[in-house]
Short mmCIF file of C-alpha atoms in Angstrom, two decimals:
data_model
loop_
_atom_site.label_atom_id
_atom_site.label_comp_id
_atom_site.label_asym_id
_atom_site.label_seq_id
_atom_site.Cartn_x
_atom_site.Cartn_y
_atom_site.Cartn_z
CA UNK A 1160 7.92 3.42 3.85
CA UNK A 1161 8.50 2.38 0.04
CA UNK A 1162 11.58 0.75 -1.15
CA UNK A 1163 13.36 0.89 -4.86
CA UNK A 1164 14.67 -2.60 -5.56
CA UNK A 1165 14.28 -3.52 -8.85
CA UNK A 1166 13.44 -7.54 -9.66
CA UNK A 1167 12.99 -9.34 -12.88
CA UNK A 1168 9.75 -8.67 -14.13
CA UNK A 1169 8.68 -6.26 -12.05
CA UNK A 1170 8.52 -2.05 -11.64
CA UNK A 1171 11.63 -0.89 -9.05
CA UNK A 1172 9.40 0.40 -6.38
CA UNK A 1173 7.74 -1.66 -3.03
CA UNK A 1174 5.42 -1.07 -0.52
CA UNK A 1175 7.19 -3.46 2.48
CA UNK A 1176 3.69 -4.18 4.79
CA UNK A 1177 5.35 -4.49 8.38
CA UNK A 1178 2.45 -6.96 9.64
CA UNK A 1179 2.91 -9.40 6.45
CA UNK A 1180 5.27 -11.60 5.01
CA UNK A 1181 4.70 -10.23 1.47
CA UNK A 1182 5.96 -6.81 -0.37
CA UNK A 1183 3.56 -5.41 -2.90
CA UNK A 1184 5.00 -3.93 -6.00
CA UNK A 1185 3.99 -0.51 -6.79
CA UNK A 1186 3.84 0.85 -10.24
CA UNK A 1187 5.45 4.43 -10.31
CA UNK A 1188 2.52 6.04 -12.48
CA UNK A 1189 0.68 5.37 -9.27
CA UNK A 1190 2.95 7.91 -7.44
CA UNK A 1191 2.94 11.55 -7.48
CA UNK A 1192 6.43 12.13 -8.64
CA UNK A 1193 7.17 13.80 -12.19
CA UNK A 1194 6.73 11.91 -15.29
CA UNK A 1195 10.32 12.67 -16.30
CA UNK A 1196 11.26 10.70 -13.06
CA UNK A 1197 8.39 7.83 -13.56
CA UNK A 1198 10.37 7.23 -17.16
CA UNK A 1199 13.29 7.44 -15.72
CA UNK A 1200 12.69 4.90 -13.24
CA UNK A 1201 11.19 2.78 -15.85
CA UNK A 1202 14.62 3.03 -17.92
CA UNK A 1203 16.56 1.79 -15.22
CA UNK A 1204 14.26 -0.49 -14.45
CA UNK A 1205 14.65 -1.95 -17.88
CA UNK A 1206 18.33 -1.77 -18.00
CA UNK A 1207 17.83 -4.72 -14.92
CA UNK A 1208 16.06 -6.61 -16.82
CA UNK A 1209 18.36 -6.56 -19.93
CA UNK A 1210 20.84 -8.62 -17.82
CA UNK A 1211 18.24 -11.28 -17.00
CA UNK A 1212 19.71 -14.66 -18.51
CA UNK A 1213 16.42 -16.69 -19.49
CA UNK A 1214 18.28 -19.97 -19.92
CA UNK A 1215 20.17 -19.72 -17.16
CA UNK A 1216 18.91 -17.27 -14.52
CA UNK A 1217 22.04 -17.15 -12.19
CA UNK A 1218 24.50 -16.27 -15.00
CA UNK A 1219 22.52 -12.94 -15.16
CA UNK A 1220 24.92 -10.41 -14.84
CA UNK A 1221 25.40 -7.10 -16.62
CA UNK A 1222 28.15 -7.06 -19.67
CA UNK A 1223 30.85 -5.21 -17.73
CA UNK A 1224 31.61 -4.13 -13.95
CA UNK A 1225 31.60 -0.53 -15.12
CA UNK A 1226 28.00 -0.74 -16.70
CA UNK A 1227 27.03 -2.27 -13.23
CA UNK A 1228 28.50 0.37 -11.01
CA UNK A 1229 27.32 3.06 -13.37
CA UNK A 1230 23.49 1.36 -13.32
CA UNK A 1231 24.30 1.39 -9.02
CA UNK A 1232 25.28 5.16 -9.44
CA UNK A 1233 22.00 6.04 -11.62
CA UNK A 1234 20.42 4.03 -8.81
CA UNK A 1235 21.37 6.22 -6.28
CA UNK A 1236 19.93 9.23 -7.98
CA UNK A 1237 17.06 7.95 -8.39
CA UNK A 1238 16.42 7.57 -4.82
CA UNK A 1239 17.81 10.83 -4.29
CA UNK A 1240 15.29 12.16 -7.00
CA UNK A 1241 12.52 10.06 -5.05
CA UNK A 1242 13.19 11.78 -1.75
CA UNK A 1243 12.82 14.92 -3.30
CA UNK A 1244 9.77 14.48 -4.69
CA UNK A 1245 8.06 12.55 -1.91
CA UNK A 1246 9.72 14.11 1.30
CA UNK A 1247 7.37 13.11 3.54
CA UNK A 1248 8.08 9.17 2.75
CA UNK A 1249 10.52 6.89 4.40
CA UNK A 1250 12.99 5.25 1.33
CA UNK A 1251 15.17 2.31 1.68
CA UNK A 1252 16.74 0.34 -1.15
CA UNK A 1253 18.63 -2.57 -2.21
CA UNK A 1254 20.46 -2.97 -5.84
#
């Protein structure tokens, strides 16, 4: 099972290890998925980040509620894109 949540800092995709208490982050160049996909993931990934507040992490927030429920909607095809491309893995996600 993977998971695409992005965090600060980070690339969107995890590898959740049932029997530990930690998530490992897992670059998408790693995957076999298409490259137009890996940048796209990448892009959105960034687009998270842009909203990161560095003096004051928890005023980070993106500029409008549109751009947020528009980066939510891009969200959702990239999982749709990932479940394509890697049918035979288990997805969830949280953003």
């Amino acid at each position: 099972m993977l998971r695409l949540a992005p965090e600060y800092g980070c690339w969107p995709i995890w590898n959740p290890e049932p029997n530990d208490t930690h998530d490992y982050n897992v670059d998408p160049r790693t995957l076999p998925i298409s490259a137009a996909l890996c940048e796209a993931l990448e892009a959105w990934a960034d687009e998270h980040y842009a909203t990161l507040n560095q003096d004051y992490p928890p005023d980070s927030k993106f500029p409008s509620l549109e751009a947020e429920q528009a980066w939510r909607a891009r969200g959702g095809q990239l999982l749709a894109q990932l479940k394509s491309e890697l049918p035979g893995v288990a997805w969830t996600s949280r953003f």
